[in-house]
Short mmCIF file of C-alpha atoms and ligand atoms in Angstrom, two decimals:
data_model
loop_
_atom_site.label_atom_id
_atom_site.label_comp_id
_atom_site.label_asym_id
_atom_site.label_seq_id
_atom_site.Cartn_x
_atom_site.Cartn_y
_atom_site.Cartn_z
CA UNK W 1 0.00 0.00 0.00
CA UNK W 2 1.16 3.22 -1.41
CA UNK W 3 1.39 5.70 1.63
CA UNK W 4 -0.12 8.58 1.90
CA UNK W 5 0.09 11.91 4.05
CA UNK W 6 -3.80 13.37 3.04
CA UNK W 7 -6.23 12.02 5.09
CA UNK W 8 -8.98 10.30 3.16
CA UNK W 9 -13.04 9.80 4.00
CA UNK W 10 -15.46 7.61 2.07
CA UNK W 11 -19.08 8.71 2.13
CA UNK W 12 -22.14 7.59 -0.03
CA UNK W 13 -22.07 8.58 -3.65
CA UNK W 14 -25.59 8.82 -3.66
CA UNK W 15 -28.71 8.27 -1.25
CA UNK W 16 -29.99 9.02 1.97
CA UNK W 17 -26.82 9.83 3.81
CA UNK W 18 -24.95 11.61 0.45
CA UNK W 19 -26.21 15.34 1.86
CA UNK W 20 -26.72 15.58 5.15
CA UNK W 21 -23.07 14.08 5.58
CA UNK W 22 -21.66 16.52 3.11
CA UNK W 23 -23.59 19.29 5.07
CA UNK W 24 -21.92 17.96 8.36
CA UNK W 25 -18.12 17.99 6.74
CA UNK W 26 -19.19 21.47 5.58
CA UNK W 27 -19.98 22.40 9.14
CA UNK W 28 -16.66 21.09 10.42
CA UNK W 29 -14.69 23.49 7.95
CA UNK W 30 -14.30 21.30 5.25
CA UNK W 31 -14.17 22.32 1.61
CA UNK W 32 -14.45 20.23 -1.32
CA UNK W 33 -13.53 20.68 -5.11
CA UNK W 34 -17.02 20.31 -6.75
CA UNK W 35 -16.62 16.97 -8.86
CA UNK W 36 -20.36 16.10 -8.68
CA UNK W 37 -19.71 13.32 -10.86
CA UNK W 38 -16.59 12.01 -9.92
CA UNK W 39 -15.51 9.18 -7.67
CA UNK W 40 -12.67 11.37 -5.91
CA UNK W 41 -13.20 15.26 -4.21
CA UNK W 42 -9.76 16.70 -3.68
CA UNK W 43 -9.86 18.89 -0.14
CA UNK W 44 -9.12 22.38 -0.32
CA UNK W 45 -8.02 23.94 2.81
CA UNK W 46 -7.10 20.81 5.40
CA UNK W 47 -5.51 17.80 3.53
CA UNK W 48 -8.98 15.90 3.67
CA UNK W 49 -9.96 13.99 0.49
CA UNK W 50 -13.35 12.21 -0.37
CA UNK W 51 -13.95 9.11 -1.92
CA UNK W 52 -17.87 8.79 -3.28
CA UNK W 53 -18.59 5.03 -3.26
CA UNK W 54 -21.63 2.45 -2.60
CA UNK W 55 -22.19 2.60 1.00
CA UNK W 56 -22.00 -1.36 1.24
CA UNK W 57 -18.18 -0.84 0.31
CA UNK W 58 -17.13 1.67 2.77
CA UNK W 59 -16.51 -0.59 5.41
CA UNK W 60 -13.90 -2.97 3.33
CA UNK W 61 -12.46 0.03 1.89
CA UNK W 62 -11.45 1.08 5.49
CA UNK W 63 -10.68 -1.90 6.81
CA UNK W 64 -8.23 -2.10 3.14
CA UNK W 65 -6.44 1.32 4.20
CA UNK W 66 -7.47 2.67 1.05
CA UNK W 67 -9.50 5.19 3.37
CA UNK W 68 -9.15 6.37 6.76
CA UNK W 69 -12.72 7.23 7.86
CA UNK W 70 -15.99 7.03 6.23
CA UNK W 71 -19.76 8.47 6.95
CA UNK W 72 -21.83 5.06 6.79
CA UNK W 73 -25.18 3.39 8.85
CA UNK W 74 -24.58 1.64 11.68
CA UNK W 75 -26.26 -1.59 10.26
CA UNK W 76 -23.72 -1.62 7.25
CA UNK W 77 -20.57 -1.25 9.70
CA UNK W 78 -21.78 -4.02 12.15
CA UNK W 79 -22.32 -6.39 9.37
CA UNK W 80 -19.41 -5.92 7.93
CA UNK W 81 -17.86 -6.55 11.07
CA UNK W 82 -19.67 -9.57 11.86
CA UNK W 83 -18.54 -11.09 8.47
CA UNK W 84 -14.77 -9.91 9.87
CA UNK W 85 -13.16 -13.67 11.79
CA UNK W 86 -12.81 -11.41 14.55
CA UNK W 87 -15.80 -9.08 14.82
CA UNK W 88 -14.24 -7.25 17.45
CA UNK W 89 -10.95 -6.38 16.31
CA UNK W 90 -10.33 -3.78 12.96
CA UNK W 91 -13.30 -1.56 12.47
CA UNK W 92 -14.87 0.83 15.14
CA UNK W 93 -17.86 3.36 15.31
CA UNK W 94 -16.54 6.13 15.99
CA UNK W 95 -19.25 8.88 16.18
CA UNK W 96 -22.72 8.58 16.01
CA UNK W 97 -23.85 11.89 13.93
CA UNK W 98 -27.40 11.37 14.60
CA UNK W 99 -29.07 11.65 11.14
CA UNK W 100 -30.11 8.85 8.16
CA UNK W 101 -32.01 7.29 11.87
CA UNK W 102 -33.78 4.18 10.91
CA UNK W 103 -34.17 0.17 11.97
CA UNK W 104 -33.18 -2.99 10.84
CA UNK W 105 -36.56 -5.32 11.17
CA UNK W 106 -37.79 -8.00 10.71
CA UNK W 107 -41.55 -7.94 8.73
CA UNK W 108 -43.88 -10.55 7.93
CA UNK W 109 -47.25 -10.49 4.99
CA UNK W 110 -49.73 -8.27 6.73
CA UNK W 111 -52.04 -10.69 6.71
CA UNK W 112 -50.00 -12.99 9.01
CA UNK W 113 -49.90 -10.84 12.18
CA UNK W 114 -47.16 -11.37 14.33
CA UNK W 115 -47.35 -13.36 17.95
CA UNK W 116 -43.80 -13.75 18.95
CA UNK W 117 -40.05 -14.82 17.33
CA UNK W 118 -41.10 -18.54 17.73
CA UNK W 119 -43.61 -18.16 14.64
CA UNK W 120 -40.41 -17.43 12.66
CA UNK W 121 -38.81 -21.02 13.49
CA UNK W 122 -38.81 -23.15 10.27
CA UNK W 123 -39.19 -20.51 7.93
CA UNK W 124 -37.45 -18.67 5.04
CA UNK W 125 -36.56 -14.59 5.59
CA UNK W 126 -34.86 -13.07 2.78
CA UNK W 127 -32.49 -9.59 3.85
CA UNK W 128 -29.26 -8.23 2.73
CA UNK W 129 -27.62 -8.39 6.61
CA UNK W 130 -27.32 -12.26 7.34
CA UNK W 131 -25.10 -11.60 10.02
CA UNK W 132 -27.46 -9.37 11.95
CA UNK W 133 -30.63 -11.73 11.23
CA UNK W 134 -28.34 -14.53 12.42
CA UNK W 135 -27.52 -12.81 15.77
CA UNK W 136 -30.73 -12.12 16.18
CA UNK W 137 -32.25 -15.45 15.41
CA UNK W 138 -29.64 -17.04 18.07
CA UNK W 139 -30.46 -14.65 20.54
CA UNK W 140 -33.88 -15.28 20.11
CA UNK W 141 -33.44 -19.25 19.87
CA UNK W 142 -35.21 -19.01 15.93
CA UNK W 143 -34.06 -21.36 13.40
CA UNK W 144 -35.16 -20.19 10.44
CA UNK W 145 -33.63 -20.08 6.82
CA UNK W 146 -31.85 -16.72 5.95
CA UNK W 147 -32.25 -15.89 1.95
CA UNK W 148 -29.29 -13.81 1.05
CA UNK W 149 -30.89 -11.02 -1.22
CA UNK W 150 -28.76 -8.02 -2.12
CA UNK W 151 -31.58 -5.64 -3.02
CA UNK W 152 -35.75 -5.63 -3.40
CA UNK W 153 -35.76 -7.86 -0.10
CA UNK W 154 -39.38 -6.74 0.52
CA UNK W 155 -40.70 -8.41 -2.57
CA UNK W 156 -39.43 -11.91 -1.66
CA UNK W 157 -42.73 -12.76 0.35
CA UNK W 158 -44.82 -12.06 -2.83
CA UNK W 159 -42.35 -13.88 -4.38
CA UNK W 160 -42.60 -16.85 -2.54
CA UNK W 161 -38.70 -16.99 -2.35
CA UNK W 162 -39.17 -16.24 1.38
CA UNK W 163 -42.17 -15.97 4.50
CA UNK W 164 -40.92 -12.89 5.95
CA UNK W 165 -38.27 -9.98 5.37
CA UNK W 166 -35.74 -8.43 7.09
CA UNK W 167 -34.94 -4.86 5.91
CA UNK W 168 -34.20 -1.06 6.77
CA UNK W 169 -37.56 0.64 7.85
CA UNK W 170 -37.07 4.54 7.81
CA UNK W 171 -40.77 6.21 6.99
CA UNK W 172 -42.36 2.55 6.76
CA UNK W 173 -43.87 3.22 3.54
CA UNK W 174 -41.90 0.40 1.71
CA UNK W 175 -43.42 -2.05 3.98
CA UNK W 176 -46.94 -0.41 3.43
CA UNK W 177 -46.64 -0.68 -0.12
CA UNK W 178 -45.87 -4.19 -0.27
CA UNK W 179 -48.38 -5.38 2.22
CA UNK W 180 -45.67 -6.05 4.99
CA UNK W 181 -45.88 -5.49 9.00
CA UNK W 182 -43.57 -4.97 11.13
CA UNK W 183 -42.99 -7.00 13.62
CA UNK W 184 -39.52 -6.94 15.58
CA UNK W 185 -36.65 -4.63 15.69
CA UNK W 186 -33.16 -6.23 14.90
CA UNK W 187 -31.09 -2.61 15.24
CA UNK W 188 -31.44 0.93 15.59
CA UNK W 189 -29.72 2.46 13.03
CA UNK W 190 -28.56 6.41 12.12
CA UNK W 191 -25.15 7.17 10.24
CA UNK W 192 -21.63 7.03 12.41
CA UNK W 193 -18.04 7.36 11.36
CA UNK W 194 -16.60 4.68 11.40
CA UNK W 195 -12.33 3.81 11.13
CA UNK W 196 -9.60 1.45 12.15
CA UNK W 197 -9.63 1.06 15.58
CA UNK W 198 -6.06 2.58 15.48
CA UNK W 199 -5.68 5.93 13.68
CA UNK W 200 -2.77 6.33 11.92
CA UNK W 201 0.30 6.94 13.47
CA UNK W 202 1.66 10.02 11.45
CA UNK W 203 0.19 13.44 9.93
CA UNK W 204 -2.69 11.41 8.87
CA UNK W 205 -3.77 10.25 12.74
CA UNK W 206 -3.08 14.40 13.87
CA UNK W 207 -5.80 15.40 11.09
CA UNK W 208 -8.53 12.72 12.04
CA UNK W 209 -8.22 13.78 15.92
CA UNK W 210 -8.96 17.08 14.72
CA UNK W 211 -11.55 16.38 12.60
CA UNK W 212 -12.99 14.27 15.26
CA UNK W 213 -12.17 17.05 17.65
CA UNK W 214 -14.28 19.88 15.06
CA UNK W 215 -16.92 16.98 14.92
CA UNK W 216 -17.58 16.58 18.60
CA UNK W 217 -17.81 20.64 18.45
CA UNK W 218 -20.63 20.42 15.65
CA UNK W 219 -22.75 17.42 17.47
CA UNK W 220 -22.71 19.25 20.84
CA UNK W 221 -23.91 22.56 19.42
CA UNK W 222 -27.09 20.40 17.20
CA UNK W 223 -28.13 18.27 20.30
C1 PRP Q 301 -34.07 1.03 2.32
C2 PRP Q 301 -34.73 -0.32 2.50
C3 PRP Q 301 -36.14 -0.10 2.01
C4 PRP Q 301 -36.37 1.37 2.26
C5 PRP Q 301 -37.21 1.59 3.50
O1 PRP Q 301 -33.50 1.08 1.07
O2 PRP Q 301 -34.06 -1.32 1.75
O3 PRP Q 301 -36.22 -0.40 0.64
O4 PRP Q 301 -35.11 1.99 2.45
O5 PRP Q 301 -37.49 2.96 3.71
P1 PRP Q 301 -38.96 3.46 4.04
O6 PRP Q 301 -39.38 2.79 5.31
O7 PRP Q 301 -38.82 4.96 4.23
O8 PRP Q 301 -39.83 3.11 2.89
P2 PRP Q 301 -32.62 2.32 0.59
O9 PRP Q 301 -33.26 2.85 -0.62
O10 PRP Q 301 -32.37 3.30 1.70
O11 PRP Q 301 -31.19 1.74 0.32
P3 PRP Q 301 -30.69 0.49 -0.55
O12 PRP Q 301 -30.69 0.95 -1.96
O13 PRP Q 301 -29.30 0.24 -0.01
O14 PRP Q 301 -31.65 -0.63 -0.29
ZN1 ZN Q 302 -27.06 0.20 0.11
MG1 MG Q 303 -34.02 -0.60 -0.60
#
């Protein structure tokens, strides 16, 4: 790995979290060369570059050193940690920022109701975050069957690929337009910064601890 001295954050190219995490870098003093379209936003005043990506590969770019810090939900971060051999070493949340809130649930065909995780025991649930559903199913003692799906979970019931869904509910409405309730809560999830659970040794680790420093400065004056 080629090394670096500018300190590099990955964000979401586009979706949910794309502005109100460029509004919150704004607020910490950071500038950007506008390169709506590019991949790569060159800092202007502090040596702080920006990497636009899919928000499912923030995590492993991290984790890779190609970035330093990125702006991602909780959900994503934990399961890409859970897919790490050791979940607790490498990646950390470091912030929550307290925007992008939403939950990771679990929702079944309206018509179904709901009476309690044992109802989910034998059965298929199709989601994008195996890892989480399989925590939670241990926790809760459920063997079902987890249906890896990396987008349009919520039409799997309809489908008949799967009996139930586990998905991100923010305003609910996906659920409500495909005839889904929910029925429990896996996570609660908002964006967080997330990095190596060591910052850089060098120039790089000074300009996250102020950046983290600015950040704390910008939360405390929202809340
Ligand atoms: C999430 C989730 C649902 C939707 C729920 O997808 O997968 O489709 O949001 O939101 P609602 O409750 O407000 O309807 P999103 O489009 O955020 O991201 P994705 O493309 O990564 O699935
Ligand atoms: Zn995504
Ligand atoms: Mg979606």
């Amino acid at each position: 790995m080629k090394s670096r001295d500018r300190l590099r954050i990955a964000m979401q190219k586009s979706g949910r979290l794309t502005e109100p995490a460029q509004e919150l870098l704004a607020r910490c003093g950071l500038k950007f060369r506008q390169s709506r379209d590019k991949l790569f936003c060159f800092g202007e005043g502090e040596p702080v570059d920006l990497l636009l990506v899919r928000d499912d590969d923030i995590p492993g770019l991290i984790a890779e050193g190609v970035c330093d810090l990125g702006i991602v939900g909780r959900n994503v971060l934990r399961e890409f940690q859970l897919s790490q051999p050791e979940p607790g070493e490498g990646l950390a949340e470091l912030r929550s920022l307290g925007f992008g809130r939403c939950r990771l649930s679990i929702a079944v065909p309206h018509e179904d109701g709901y009476d309690g995780p044992a109802q989910l025991d034998g059965r298929a649930i199709a989601t994008s975050y195996p890892g989480l559903l399989g925590e939670w199913l241990r926790s809760h003692g459920v063997a079902a069957r987890v249906v890896y799906l990396a987008g349009s979970v919520e039409i799997a019931p309809r489908l008949g690929t799967a009996d139930a869904i586990c998905d991100l509910v923010s305003s609910g409405a996906t659920l409500v337009a495909n005839q889904l309730r929910e029925a429990a809560v896996v996570i609660e999830s908002e964006a967080v910064l997330a990095g190596r659970r060591d910052l850089p040794a060098d120039e790089r680790g000074e300009i996250a601890e102020l950046l983290l420093r600015r950040l704390d400065g910008v939360i405390q004056v929202r809340d």
